[in-house]
Structure formats: C-alpha cells, structure tokens
XYZ file of C-alpha atoms in Angstrom:
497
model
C -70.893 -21.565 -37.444
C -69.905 -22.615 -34.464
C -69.945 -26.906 -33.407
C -73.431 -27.362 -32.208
C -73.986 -29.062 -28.948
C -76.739 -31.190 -30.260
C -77.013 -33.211 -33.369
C -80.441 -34.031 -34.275
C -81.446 -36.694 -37.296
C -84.689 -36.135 -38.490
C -87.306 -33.678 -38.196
C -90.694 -36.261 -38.387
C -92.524 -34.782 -35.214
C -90.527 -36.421 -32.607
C -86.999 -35.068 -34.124
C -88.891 -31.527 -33.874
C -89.785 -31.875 -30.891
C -86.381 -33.255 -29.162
C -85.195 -30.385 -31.729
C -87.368 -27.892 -29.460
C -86.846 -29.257 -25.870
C -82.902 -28.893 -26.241
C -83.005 -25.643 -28.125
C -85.003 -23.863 -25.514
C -82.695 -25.209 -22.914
C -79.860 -22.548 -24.476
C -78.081 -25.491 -26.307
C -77.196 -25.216 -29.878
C -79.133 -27.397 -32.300
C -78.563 -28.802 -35.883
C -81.065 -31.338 -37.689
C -80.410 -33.089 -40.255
C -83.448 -34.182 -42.576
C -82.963 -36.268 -45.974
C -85.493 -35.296 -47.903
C -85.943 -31.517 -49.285
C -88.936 -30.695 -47.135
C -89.129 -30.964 -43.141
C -91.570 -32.543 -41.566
C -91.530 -36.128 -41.421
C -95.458 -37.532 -41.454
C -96.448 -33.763 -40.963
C -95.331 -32.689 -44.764
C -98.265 -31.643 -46.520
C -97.961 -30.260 -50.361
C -99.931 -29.771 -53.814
C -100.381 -32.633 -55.247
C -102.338 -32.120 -58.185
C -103.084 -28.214 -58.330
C -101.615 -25.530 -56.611
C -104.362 -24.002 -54.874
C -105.250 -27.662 -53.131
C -103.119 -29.184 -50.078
C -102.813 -32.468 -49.744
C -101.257 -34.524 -46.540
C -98.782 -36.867 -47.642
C -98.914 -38.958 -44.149
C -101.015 -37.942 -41.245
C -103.869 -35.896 -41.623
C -105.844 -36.080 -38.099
C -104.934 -35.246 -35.209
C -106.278 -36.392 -31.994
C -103.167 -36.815 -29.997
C -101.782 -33.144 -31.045
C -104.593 -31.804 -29.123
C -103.973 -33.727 -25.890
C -100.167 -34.144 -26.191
C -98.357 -32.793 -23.024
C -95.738 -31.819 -25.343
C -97.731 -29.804 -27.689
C -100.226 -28.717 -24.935
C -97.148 -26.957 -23.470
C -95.645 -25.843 -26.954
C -99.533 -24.512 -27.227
C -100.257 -24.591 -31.037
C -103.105 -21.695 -30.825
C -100.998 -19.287 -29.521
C -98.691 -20.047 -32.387
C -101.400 -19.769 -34.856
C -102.248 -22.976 -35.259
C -105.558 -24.370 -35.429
C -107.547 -27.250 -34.533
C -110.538 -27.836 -36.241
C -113.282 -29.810 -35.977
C -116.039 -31.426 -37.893
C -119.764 -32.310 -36.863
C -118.556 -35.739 -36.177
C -115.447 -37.095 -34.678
C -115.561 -40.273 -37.205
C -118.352 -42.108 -38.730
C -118.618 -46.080 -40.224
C -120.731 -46.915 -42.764
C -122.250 -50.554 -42.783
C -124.215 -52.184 -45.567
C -128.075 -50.992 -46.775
C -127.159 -47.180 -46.354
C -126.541 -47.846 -42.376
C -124.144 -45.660 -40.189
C -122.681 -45.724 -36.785
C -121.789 -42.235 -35.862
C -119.174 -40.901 -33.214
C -120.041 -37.138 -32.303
C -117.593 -35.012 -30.174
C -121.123 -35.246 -28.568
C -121.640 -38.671 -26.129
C -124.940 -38.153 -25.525
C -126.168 -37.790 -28.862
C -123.789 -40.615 -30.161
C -125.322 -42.836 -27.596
C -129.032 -42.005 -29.113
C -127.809 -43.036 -32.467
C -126.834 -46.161 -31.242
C -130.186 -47.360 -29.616
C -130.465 -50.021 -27.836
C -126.436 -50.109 -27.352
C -126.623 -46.620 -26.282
C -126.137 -47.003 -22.599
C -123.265 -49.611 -22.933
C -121.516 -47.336 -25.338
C -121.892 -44.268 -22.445
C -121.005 -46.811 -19.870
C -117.503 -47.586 -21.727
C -116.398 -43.992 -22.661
C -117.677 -41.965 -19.741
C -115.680 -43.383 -16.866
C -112.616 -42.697 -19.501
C -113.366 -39.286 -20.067
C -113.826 -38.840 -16.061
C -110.587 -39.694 -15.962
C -108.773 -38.673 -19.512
C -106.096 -36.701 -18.597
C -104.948 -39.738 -16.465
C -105.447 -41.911 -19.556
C -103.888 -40.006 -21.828
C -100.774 -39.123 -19.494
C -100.438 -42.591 -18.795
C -100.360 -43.811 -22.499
C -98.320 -41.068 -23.788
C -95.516 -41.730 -21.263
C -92.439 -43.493 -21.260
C -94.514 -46.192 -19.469
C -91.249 -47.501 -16.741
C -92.272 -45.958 -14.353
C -96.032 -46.543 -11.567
C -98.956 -44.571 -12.890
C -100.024 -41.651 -10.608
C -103.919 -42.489 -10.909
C -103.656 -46.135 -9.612
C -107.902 -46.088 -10.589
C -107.368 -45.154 -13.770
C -104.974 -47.751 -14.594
C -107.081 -50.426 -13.440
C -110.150 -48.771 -15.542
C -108.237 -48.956 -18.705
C -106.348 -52.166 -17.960
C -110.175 -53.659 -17.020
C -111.104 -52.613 -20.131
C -108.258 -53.700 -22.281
C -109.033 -57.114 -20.963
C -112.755 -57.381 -22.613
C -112.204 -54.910 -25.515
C -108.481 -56.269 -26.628
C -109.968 -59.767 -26.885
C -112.908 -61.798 -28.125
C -114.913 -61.066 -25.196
C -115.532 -57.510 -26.565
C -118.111 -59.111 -29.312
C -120.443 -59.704 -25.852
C -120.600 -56.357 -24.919
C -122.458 -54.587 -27.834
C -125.529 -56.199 -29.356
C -125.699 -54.196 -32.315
C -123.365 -54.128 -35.667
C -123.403 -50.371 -35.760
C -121.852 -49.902 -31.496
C -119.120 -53.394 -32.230
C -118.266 -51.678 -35.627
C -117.669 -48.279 -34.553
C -115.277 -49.597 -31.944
C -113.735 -51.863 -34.069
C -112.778 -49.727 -36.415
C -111.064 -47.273 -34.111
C -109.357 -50.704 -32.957
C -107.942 -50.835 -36.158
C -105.813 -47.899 -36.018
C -102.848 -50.943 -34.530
C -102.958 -51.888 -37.942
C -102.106 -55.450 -37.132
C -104.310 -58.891 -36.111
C -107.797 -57.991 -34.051
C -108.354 -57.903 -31.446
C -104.987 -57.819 -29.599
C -104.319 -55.834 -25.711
C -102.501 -53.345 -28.342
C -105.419 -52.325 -30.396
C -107.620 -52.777 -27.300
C -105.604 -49.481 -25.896
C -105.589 -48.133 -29.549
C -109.696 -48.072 -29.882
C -109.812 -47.051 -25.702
C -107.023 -44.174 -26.264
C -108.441 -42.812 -29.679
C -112.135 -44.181 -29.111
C -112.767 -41.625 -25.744
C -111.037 -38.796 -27.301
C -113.801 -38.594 -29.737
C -116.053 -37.080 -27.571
C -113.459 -34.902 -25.804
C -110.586 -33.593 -27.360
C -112.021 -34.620 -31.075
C -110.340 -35.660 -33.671
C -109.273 -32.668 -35.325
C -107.427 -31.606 -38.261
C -105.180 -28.468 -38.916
C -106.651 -25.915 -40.135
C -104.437 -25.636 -43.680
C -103.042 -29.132 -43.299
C -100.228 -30.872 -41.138
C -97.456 -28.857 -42.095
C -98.706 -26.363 -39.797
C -97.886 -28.239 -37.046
C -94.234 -28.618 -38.139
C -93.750 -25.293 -39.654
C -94.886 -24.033 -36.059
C -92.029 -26.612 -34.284
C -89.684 -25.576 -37.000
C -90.079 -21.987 -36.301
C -89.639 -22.148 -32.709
C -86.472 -24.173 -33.183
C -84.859 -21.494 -35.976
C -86.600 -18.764 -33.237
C -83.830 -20.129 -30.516
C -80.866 -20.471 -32.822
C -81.312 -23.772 -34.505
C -80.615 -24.772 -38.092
C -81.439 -27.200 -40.152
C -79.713 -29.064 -43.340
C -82.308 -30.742 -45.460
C -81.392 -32.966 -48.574
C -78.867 -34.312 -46.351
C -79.175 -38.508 -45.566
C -76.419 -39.408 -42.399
C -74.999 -42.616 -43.579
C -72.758 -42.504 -40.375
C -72.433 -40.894 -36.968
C -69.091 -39.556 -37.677
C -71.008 -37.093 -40.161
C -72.206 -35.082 -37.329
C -68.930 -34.005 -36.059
C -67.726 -33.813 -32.041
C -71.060 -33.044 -30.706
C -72.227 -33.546 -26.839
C -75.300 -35.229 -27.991
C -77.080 -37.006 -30.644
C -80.866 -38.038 -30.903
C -82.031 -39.993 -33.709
C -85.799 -39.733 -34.939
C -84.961 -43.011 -37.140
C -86.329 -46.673 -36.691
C -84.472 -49.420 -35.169
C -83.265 -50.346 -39.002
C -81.695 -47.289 -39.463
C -80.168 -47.256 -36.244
C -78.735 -49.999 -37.283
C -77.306 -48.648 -40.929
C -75.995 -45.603 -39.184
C -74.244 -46.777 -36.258
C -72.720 -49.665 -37.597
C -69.718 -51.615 -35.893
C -70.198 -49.592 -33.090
C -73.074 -51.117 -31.511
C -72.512 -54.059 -29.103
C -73.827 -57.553 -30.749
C -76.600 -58.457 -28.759
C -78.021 -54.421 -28.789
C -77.644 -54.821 -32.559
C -78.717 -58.504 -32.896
C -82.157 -57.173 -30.747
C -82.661 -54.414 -33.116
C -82.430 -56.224 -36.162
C -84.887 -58.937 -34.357
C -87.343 -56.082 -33.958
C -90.838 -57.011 -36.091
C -92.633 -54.791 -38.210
C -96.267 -54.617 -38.498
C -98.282 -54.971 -42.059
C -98.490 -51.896 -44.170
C -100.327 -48.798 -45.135
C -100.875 -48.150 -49.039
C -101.540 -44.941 -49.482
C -104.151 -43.238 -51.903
C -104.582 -39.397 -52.958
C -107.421 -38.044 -54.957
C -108.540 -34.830 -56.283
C -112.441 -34.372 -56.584
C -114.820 -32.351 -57.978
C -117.386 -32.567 -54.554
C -117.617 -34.195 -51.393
C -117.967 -37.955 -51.174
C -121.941 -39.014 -51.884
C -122.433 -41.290 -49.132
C -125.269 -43.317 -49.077
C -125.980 -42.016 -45.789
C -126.009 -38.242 -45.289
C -124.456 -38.642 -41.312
C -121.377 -40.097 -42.583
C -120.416 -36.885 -44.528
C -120.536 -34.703 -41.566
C -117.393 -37.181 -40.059
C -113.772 -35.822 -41.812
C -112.498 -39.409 -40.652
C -114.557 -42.736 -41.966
C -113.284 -46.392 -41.626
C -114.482 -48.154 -44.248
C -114.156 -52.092 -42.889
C -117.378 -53.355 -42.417
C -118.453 -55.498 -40.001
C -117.065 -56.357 -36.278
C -116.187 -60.276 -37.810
C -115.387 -58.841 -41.116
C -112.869 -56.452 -39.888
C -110.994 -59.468 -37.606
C -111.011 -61.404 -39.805
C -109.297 -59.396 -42.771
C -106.758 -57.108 -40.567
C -105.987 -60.969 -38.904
C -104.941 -61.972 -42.480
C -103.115 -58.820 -43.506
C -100.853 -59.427 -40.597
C -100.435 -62.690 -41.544
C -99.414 -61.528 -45.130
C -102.356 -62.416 -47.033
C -103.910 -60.083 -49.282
C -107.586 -59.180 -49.328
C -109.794 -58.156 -51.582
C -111.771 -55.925 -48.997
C -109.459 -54.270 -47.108
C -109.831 -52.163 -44.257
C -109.627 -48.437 -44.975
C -109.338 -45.144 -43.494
C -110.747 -41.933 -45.525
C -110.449 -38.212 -44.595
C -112.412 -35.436 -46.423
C -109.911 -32.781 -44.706
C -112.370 -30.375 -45.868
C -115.422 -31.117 -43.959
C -113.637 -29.975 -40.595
C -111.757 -26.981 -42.882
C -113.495 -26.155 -46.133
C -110.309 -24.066 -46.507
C -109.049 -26.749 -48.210
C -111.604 -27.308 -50.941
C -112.169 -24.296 -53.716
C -115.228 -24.353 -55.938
C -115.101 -27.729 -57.850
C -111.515 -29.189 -56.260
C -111.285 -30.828 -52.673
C -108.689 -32.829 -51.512
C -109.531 -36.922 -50.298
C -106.521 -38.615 -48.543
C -107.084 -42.511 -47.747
C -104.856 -45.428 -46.491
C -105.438 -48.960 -47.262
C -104.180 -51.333 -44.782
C -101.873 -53.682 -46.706
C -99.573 -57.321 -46.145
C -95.847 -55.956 -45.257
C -94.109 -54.655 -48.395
C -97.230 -55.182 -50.703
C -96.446 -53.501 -53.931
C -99.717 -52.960 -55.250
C -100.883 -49.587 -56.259
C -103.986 -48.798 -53.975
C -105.644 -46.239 -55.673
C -108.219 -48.934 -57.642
C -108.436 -50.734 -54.392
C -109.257 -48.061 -52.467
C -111.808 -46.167 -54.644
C -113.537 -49.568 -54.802
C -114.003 -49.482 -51.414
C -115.120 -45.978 -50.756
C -117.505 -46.309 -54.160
C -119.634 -49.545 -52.086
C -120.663 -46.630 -49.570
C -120.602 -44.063 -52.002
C -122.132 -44.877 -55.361
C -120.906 -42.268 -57.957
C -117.573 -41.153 -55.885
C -115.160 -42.349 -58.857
C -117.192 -39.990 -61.218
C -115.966 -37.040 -59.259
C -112.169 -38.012 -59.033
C -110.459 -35.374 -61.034
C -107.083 -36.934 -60.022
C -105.620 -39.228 -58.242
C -101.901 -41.059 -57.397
C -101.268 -43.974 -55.317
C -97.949 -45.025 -52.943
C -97.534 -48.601 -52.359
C -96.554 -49.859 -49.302
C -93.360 -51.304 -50.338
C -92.572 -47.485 -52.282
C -93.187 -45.672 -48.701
C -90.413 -47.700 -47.315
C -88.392 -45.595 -50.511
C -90.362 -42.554 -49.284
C -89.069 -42.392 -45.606
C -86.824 -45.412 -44.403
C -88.568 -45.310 -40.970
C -91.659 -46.942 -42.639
C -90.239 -50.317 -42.914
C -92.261 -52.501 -45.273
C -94.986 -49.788 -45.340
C -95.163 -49.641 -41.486
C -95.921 -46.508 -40.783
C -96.424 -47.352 -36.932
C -91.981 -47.611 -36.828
C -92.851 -51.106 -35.890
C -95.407 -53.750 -34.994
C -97.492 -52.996 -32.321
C -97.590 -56.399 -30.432
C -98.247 -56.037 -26.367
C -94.214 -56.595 -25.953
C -93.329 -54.387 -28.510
C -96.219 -51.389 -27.382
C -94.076 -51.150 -24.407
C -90.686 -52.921 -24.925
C -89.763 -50.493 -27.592
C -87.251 -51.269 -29.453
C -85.490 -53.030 -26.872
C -85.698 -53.844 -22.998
C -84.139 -51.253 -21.069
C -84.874 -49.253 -18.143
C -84.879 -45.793 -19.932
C -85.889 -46.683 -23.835
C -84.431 -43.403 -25.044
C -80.978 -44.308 -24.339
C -78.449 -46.725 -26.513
C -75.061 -48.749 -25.375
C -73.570 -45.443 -27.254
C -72.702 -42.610 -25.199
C -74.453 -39.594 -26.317
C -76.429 -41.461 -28.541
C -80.342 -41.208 -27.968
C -83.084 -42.708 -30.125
C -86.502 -40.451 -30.456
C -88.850 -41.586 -33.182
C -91.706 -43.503 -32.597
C -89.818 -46.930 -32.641
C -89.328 -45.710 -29.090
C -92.359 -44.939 -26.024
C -94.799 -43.870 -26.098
C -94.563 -44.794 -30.019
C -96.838 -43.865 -32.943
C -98.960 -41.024 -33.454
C -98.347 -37.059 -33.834
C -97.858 -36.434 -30.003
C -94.194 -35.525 -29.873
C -93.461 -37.560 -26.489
C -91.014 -39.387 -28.003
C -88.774 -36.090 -28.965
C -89.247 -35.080 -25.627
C -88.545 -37.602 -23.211
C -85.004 -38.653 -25.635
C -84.488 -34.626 -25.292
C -85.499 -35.370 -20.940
C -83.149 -37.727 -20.796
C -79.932 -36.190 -22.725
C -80.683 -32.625 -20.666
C -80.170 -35.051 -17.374
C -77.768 -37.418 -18.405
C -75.272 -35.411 -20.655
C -75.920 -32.147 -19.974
C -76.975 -32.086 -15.896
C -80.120 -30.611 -16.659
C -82.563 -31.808 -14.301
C -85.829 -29.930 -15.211
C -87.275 -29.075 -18.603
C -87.547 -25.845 -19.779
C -90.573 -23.901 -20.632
C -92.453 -24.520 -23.747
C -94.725 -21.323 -23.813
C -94.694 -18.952 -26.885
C -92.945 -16.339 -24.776
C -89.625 -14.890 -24.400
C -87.090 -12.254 -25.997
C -85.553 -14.705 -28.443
C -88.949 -15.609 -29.569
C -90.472 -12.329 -29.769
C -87.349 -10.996 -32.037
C -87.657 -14.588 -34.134
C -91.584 -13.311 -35.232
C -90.537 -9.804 -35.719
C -87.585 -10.642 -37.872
C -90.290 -13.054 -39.450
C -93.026 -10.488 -40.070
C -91.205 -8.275 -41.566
C-alpha cells in the first residue's frame, strides 16, 4: 500500500470522525485502534448471550441527533436509526414518586404542577433558540457566537442553574430533581457553571431532539463512520497500540483521538517542557463504575411512568445529589451513589427477546475506585424497584480503576477525557488559540480531551480534521458529508453483494 497522507490514532467517535472529514477530502487515511474491535465508547457486543447486545460505554444519544457533524454525515440515510422512548428520562424520588421528562413540554410541565410554568419558562426560550445553543456548545468555543441573544440566554441561565441559586427557582423536589440529575451528567461537584451547561445543553434537548438510542445499539453509529471511511479508501489496523509517533511512518498529518496522558506517552521527548509540563498538570474528574446485567423483564418500578423513560437517574434528592457527587469529587466514597440506568429496550424492544433484556448502568465513583459496582448499583436500582435483583439472569461489573485498563483515555475511570471544571470545559487541554493543534508540526489532538469535549457528537474529529485540511494541506473548506457519490455508491454495492 501506498504511505498514507494521514495517520489517525484511534477510532472512539472523534478519531472516526477526523477519520471521515480527511478521507472525503481525497486524502489517504490509516487508523490505528488498540483494541480488536473499533469503536471507542460506541463498541457494543454480547455480553452474556448471543442473541442480546449490550453497550459497553455510551448507550444514549442526544448529541448524535443534533451533532453538526453527524447531522451532515446523516445517520438515516445510512441506515441508522434513532429511536425513541415515551419519555426522554425519568427520576424516581422516595414513596413511589416520579418526575418525568417527555419529548413532550407541555405534558412534562402538567406532571410537574405547581412548578409547571417555571419548568416551561426555563426550557422554552432554549428550544426557541436550540440550534444556536447547541452550535454554540458543540464548537470549538474561540471564536464570538453568531446569536449574541442566545448566548446571553444560556450564560443568564448558567448563572442561577450552575450555582446555589438554582434551589430558588423550583419549589418542588420532583422539578429541582429532574434538573439536577441531568446536572449530573459533569460527573464532578454540584452545582458548578460546567454542569449548569451540562443540565441546560442535555436538559432542553429532551423535549426536542430526545434522547435517543440506536436502534441495535451504538456500534451502529461507528460501523456507519467506519464504513464511510473504508467506502473512500481508508484502512484500519486494529490490535495495534502506537507507543511512539515514529510508528506511523513519514505521513503529512497525524490526529490523535487520545487524552492528554497519552499524548504525553506517545510523543515523548519531543514535546516542549512547559506544553508537556501543562498536559501532565491537566485534572481528571471522579469516575464512572460501570455495571451490566442480563434480566429476565423490565425493571418493576414502583412507579409505572418511570418505565416508559430508557434513561433514569437514580440520585435522589436536589441536596442529596450535591451533596454526594460534591464528595465523590472530593474522593470520598458513598454509600448512595448517584446512578444512571438505561433499559435500551424500552426505546428498541429489538434488543430484548422473550425472557432476556439487556440493563446497562454507571455508578458515579471517587477517581480510580476499585470497587466492583455491580452490588452497589443493583442496590440502588432495587430502592425504586423492589424485586429487580430477582430478575437478573446475569450480570458483570468494570471498576473504575479497570476502565482506565479498558481504554487509556479514561484516566482514573474518567470517562469525560478529563475534569470538567469551567477552565478546563473550555481551556481544553491547554490554552491556545486553536485547541486542535500541538507545538508538533503535523501533530493534531481530536478526542474529547479537546473542544467541544465529551459526548458522542464527533466535533472534536472534525474541527482537528478543519484545522489539518487548512493548515497542512491548504484546504480551506470542508468537504461534503452526504451519503452520495461514486466512491460511495461502489463501497455499498461491493458491500451488498
């Protein structure tokens, strides 16, 4: 084969999507992915039977269906699909209570009575403006917004609902708990301006976009990226770990979907001291423990609502959630951890056959904690859903210190590619005036330890893959993303055959 033009290390969705960007610019692409599988925090895999998928990281998705990247790349026409359950997401409090977010506004505002109106008055003017919102906070964020108004709405906001003064404006458990727990998503101390944006960002999608999940689980979304790559001449090498950047040979340009730690491992001696000094200075946030289980039915909630929600935070109350993901941050274990559960198959019953569904769950954890989760989190779900251990068939857990071993990105468990503080949401991983670039020539970084950072939006990929086109390449405009084209129509016949 000939010397590709383009070296590309990792294929989480921000290596695919740098991956796609250059290929469909007529360069010549090679990835490079350590483990067996592409894929990143897309793989998904049977876990415990063959006829049920599981998702090993993320499982929903409501960033893939607003993405500018994959709203150009345009997962239906690929054949991916975005589904959706009754509710976006659903918290259960104590005494059988619920607070309820449906795709709906209006009927999530009746549910929350006498909070109702305030609820409507928070997410409406958002999703007046949401394409502003999102393009704002999925952008390399160096540069002026273009809707001046709807970065004062959101900063506005960020100001009462990424502080304490965000208790005042709900009067009701159920409307500060369901915000709260979208809040939590930062995974780090609440509140904070970071997971202010977080529950603002995620919290008004709910009832536009949705929250949806893949239909067949989150490997469609790379195994669509992947295709389009191969489609346009790319290869990739999987069980292959670059320990150096001499590995990759006398390419034109390199982008790196690793965290600033592995930058650090692969490039060595040949980054300047303070670049390297900064990198190694960057924090990490607490992490996620992960817990898989097999069941024999869906999860008996005590109340009925919460089972038509494929996403449910179990954390309790406003105070109770504060205070715990406070001292998980801090390092301190807790008995009651917050927790996120998906039932994949209440959006996509696809996923369940007659007796077997798959239940996917994260624990939020101190940094490196190398407790298994799986009692933990069964625990939890079981207080808001007497009788769910009775119908766990199987189960496994991953500590958060072990998914460190599972991708090296996830430092400590940190699955966000580091802590999102308010310097480090924007200041990622170090101060410069494009964050893509390095002091290395050629050398581009493109995971989420990089703008607009975590999250299955591919921005990252593409704004490294922006950068390189202009800066090593001359390339100033992106190519098309659409499905379309003679290389791409030969790539599906070749495929369908």
């Amino acid at each position: 084969m000939d010397t590709p033009d383009v070296a590309v290390v990792g294929t989480g969705p921000n290596g695919l999507a740098a991956a796609v960007t250059m290929a469909r610019a007529g360069l010549r692409v090679a990835l490079y992915e350590q483990a067996e599988d592409i894929g990143g925090g897309l793989r998904s895999s049977p876990l415990f039977d063959d006829a049920i998928t599981h998702d090993i990281c993320s499982a929903v998705h409501p960033l893939a269906a607003v993405s500018p990247f994959l709203r150009g790349f345009d997962l239906a026409a690929r054949g991916v699909e975005l589904l959706h359950a009754p509710a976006a997401y659903a918290h259960p409090l104590a005494n059988g209570r619920a607070a309820v977010a449906y795709r709906d506004l209006v009927m999530t505002c009746a549910g929350l009575g006498r909070d109702g109106d305030r609820w409507r008055r928070l997410m409406q003017p958002l999703l007046d403006h949401s394409d502003a919102v999102v393009g704002m906070m999925l952008s390399a964020q160096r540069t002026p917004p273009r809707d001046v108004g709807a970065a004062l709405l959101v900063l506005r906001q960020i100001l009462v609902h990424g502080t304490t003064l965000t208790r005042h404006r709900f009067r009701t458990d159920a409307a500060r708990a369901l915000l709260t727990g979208v809040a939590a998503h930062a995974v780090g101390p609440l509140p904070s301006p970071a997971s202010g944006a977080v529950a603002l960002l995620l919290g008004h999608l709910a009832h536009g976009a949705g929250w949806p999940v893949p239909r067949g689980g989150s490997g469609r979304i790379a195994d669509a990226l992947a295709d389009d790559v191969r489609a346009h001449g790319g290869t990739f090498h999987t069980g292959c770990r670059v320990n150096d950047l001499d590995e990759l040979g006398p390419v034109r340009a390199v982008l790196l979907d690793v965290g600033a730690k592995e930058f650090v491992r692969i490039a060595g001696r040949r980054l300047p001291t303070g670049y390297a000094r900064a990198l190694t200075a960057f924090r990490y946030g607490p992490g996620a423990a992960k817990a898989d289980f097999l069941v024999s039915e869906p999860i008996p909630w005590s109340n009925p609502e919460v089972g038509k929600a494929a996403t449910v935070h179990l954390g309790g109350t406003q105070a109770h959630m504060w205070r715990v993901e406070s001292r998980t941050a801090r390092g301190l274990p807790c008995a009651e951890p917050f927790v996120l559960v998906v039932d994949p198959a209440v959006a996509d019953p696809g996923r369940a056959r007659p007796g077997l569904r798959p239940v996917w769950a994260y624990a939020h954890v101190p940094h490196g904690d190398p407790r298994d989760p799986v009692a933990l989190v069964r625990s939890r779900i079981e207080r808001f859903a007497p009788g769910f251990a009775d119908t766990v068939v199987a189960s496994r857990g991953i500590s958060a210190r072990d998914y460190e071993r599972y991708n090296p990105n996830y430092v400590g468990g940190d699955i966000g590619a580091g802590a999102m503080t308010l310097r480090q949401s924007v200041l990622r991983p170090t101060p410069r005036l494009d964050p893509h670039t390095t002091p290395l020539s050629g050398v581009y970084l493109c995971s989420a330890a990089t703008p607009p950072g975590p999250g299955v939006h591919g921005m990252s990929g593409l704004l490294a893959a922006r950068s390189a086109l202009r800066r090593e390449f001359g390339m100033r405009s992106l190519p098309s993303l659409a499905p379309s084209g003679r290389q791409w129509r030969a790539f599906l016949r070749r495929k369908t055959d």
